[in-house]
Amino acid sequence: MAKKVNTEAVVSAMIRQSTLYCDATSKQYKSIIYINPKTYQFDVKALVGISLRLTGRWDDVSVTGPECDDRYQHLRLIVAVDDLLPEFIVEGEEIPEDED
């Protein structure tokens, strides 16, 4: 079982980090969070800032390719649930390993 993440809080943190990400979306898949800020590129300063905001460490967020059905081919961010700050975790709730 994976800890449940408040994906709305993750998106709010992205928007607070930069208004460039006002259309960001986030979803949890098992013990991973995928964030789609709907952008084609990131600079190092943005990635470090996002990582600090979500995890408290500068290097815990990674960039990954778009989903196959993403017609705009935006880059996505990926972060492990266990690396997120406690404010993003729904206390006392978990998701089954077979749930999206």
PDB file of C-alpha atoms in Angstrom:
ATOM      1  CA  MET A   1       0.000   0.000   0.000  1.00  0.00           C
ATOM      2  CA  ALA A   2       1.201   3.491  -0.861  1.00  0.00           C
ATOM      3  CA  LYS A   3       0.491   6.647   1.093  1.00  0.00           C
ATOM      4  CA  LYS A   4      -2.280   8.715  -0.463  1.00  0.00           C
ATOM      5  CA  VAL A   5      -1.209  12.104  -1.832  1.00  0.00           C
ATOM      6  CA  ASN A   6      -3.295  15.259  -1.997  1.00  0.00           C
ATOM      7  CA  THR A   7      -2.673  15.890  -5.687  1.00  0.00           C
ATOM      8  CA  GLU A   8      -4.592  19.182  -5.532  1.00  0.00           C
ATOM      9  CA  ALA A   9      -2.067  20.442  -2.971  1.00  0.00           C
ATOM     10  CA  VAL A  10       0.774  19.388  -5.285  1.00  0.00           C
ATOM     11  CA  VAL A  11      -0.773  21.404  -8.129  1.00  0.00           C
ATOM     12  CA  SER A  12      -1.318  24.404  -5.822  1.00  0.00           C
ATOM     13  CA  ALA A  13       2.347  24.265  -4.843  1.00  0.00           C
ATOM     14  CA  MET A  14       3.332  24.262  -8.508  1.00  0.00           C
ATOM     15  CA  ILE A  15       1.178  27.329  -9.168  1.00  0.00           C
ATOM     16  CA  ARG A  16       2.636  29.108  -6.129  1.00  0.00           C
ATOM     17  CA  GLN A  17       6.123  28.277  -7.405  1.00  0.00           C
ATOM     18  CA  SER A  18       5.402  29.955 -10.729  1.00  0.00           C
ATOM     19  CA  THR A  19       2.320  31.221 -12.529  1.00  0.00           C
ATOM     20  CA  LEU A  20       3.760  29.567 -15.654  1.00  0.00           C
ATOM     21  CA  TYR A  21       2.291  26.326 -14.296  1.00  0.00           C
ATOM     22  CA  CYS A  22      -1.295  27.560 -13.783  1.00  0.00           C
ATOM     23  CA  ASP A  23      -2.650  24.686 -15.916  1.00  0.00           C
ATOM     24  CA  ALA A  24      -0.638  21.978 -14.139  1.00  0.00           C
ATOM     25  CA  THR A  25      -2.188  18.615 -13.347  1.00  0.00           C
ATOM     26  CA  SER A  26      -1.036  15.854 -11.052  1.00  0.00           C
ATOM     27  CA  LYS A  27      -1.917  12.213 -10.565  1.00  0.00           C
ATOM     28  CA  GLN A  28      -0.764   9.419  -8.340  1.00  0.00           C
ATOM     29  CA  TYR A  29       0.143   6.000  -9.624  1.00  0.00           C
ATOM     30  CA  LYS A  30       1.019   3.680  -6.765  1.00  0.00           C
ATOM     31  CA  SER A  31       4.047   5.229  -5.029  1.00  0.00           C
ATOM     32  CA  ILE A  32       4.806   7.769  -7.760  1.00  0.00           C
ATOM     33  CA  ILE A  33       3.387  11.216  -8.476  1.00  0.00           C
ATOM     34  CA  TYR A  34       3.293  12.419 -12.059  1.00  0.00           C
ATOM     35  CA  ILE A  35       3.026  16.165 -12.558  1.00  0.00           C
ATOM     36  CA  ASN A  36       2.217  17.682 -15.924  1.00  0.00           C
ATOM     37  CA  PRO A  37       3.008  21.406 -15.769  1.00  0.00           C
ATOM     38  CA  LYS A  38       2.074  21.599 -19.471  1.00  0.00           C
ATOM     39  CA  THR A  39       5.388  22.951 -20.636  1.00  0.00           C
ATOM     40  CA  TYR A  40       7.907  21.875 -23.235  1.00  0.00           C
ATOM     41  CA  GLN A  41      11.038  22.778 -21.292  1.00  0.00           C
ATOM     42  CA  PHE A  42      12.381  23.447 -17.807  1.00  0.00           C
ATOM     43  CA  ASP A  43      15.405  25.360 -16.701  1.00  0.00           C
ATOM     44  CA  VAL A  44      17.559  24.238 -13.779  1.00  0.00           C
ATOM     45  CA  LYS A  45      16.307  27.048 -11.535  1.00  0.00           C
ATOM     46  CA  ALA A  46      12.679  25.963 -12.044  1.00  0.00           C
ATOM     47  CA  LEU A  47      13.447  22.288 -11.369  1.00  0.00           C
ATOM     48  CA  VAL A  48      15.397  23.072  -8.210  1.00  0.00           C
ATOM     49  CA  GLY A  49      12.622  25.379  -6.992  1.00  0.00           C
ATOM     50  CA  ILE A  50       9.919  22.788  -7.652  1.00  0.00           C
ATOM     51  CA  SER A  51      11.933  20.069  -5.955  1.00  0.00           C
ATOM     52  CA  LEU A  52      12.569  22.251  -2.893  1.00  0.00           C
ATOM     53  CA  ARG A  53       8.885  23.183  -2.668  1.00  0.00           C
ATOM     54  CA  LEU A  54       7.627  19.592  -2.926  1.00  0.00           C
ATOM     55  CA  THR A  55      10.353  17.609  -1.143  1.00  0.00           C
ATOM     56  CA  GLY A  56      12.568  20.019   0.781  1.00  0.00           C
ATOM     57  CA  ARG A  57      15.564  18.793  -1.229  1.00  0.00           C
ATOM     58  CA  TRP A  58      16.903  20.209  -4.473  1.00  0.00           C
ATOM     59  CA  ASP A  59      17.295  16.952  -6.425  1.00  0.00           C
ATOM     60  CA  ASP A  60      14.236  14.737  -5.793  1.00  0.00           C
ATOM     61  CA  VAL A  61      12.150  15.700  -8.838  1.00  0.00           C
ATOM     62  CA  SER A  62      12.980  14.221 -12.236  1.00  0.00           C
ATOM     63  CA  VAL A  63      11.889  15.099 -15.758  1.00  0.00           C
ATOM     64  CA  THR A  64      10.332  12.351 -17.843  1.00  0.00           C
ATOM     65  CA  GLY A  65       8.829  12.150 -21.299  1.00  0.00           C
ATOM     66  CA  PRO A  66       5.198  12.722 -22.146  1.00  0.00           C
ATOM     67  CA  GLU A  67       2.487  10.089 -21.967  1.00  0.00           C
ATOM     68  CA  CYS A  68       1.783   8.346 -25.249  1.00  0.00           C
ATOM     69  CA  ASP A  69      -1.639   9.969 -25.468  1.00  0.00           C
ATOM     70  CA  ASP A  70      -0.343  13.477 -24.718  1.00  0.00           C
ATOM     71  CA  ARG A  71      -0.987  15.084 -28.076  1.00  0.00           C
ATOM     72  CA  TYR A  72       1.008  18.172 -27.106  1.00  0.00           C
ATOM     73  CA  GLN A  73       4.039  16.159 -25.975  1.00  0.00           C
ATOM     74  CA  HIS A  74       4.604  18.129 -22.782  1.00  0.00           C
ATOM     75  CA  LEU A  75       7.368  17.052 -20.456  1.00  0.00           C
ATOM     76  CA  ARG A  76       6.288  15.646 -17.101  1.00  0.00           C
ATOM     77  CA  LEU A  77       7.832  15.623 -13.672  1.00  0.00           C
ATOM     78  CA  ILE A  78       8.043  12.546 -11.510  1.00  0.00           C
ATOM     79  CA  VAL A  79       8.563  12.303  -7.766  1.00  0.00           C
ATOM     80  CA  ALA A  80       8.344   9.427  -5.315  1.00  0.00           C
ATOM     81  CA  VAL A  81       5.546   9.685  -2.762  1.00  0.00           C
ATOM     82  CA  ASP A  82       8.031   8.902   0.037  1.00  0.00           C
ATOM     83  CA  ASP A  83      10.094  11.956  -0.973  1.00  0.00           C
ATOM     84  CA  LEU A  84       7.201  14.437  -0.677  1.00  0.00           C
ATOM     85  CA  LEU A  85       6.939  16.750   2.307  1.00  0.00           C
ATOM     86  CA  PRO A  86       4.331  15.631   4.870  1.00  0.00           C
ATOM     87  CA  GLU A  87       2.002  18.505   3.923  1.00  0.00           C
ATOM     88  CA  PHE A  88       1.220  16.691   0.649  1.00  0.00           C
ATOM     89  CA  ILE A  89       0.352  13.347   2.261  1.00  0.00           C
ATOM     90  CA  VAL A  90      -3.219  12.559   3.292  1.00  0.00           C
ATOM     91  CA  GLU A  91      -2.656  11.440   6.857  1.00  0.00           C
ATOM     92  CA  GLY A  92      -3.902   7.960   7.680  1.00  0.00           C
ATOM     93  CA  GLU A  93      -4.940   7.087   4.118  1.00  0.00           C
ATOM     94  CA  GLU A  94      -3.315   4.701   1.692  1.00  0.00           C
ATOM     95  CA  ILE A  95      -4.114   3.491  -1.803  1.00  0.00           C
ATOM     96  CA  PRO A  96      -4.039  -0.170  -2.808  1.00  0.00           C
ATOM     97  CA  GLU A  97      -1.119  -1.159  -5.011  1.00  0.00           C
ATOM     98  CA  ASP A  98      -3.475  -2.065  -7.862  1.00  0.00           C
ATOM     99  CA  GLU A  99      -5.276   1.317  -7.848  1.00  0.00           C
ATOM    100  CA  ASP A 100      -4.340   4.222 -10.132  1.00  0.00           C
TER     101      ASP A 100
END
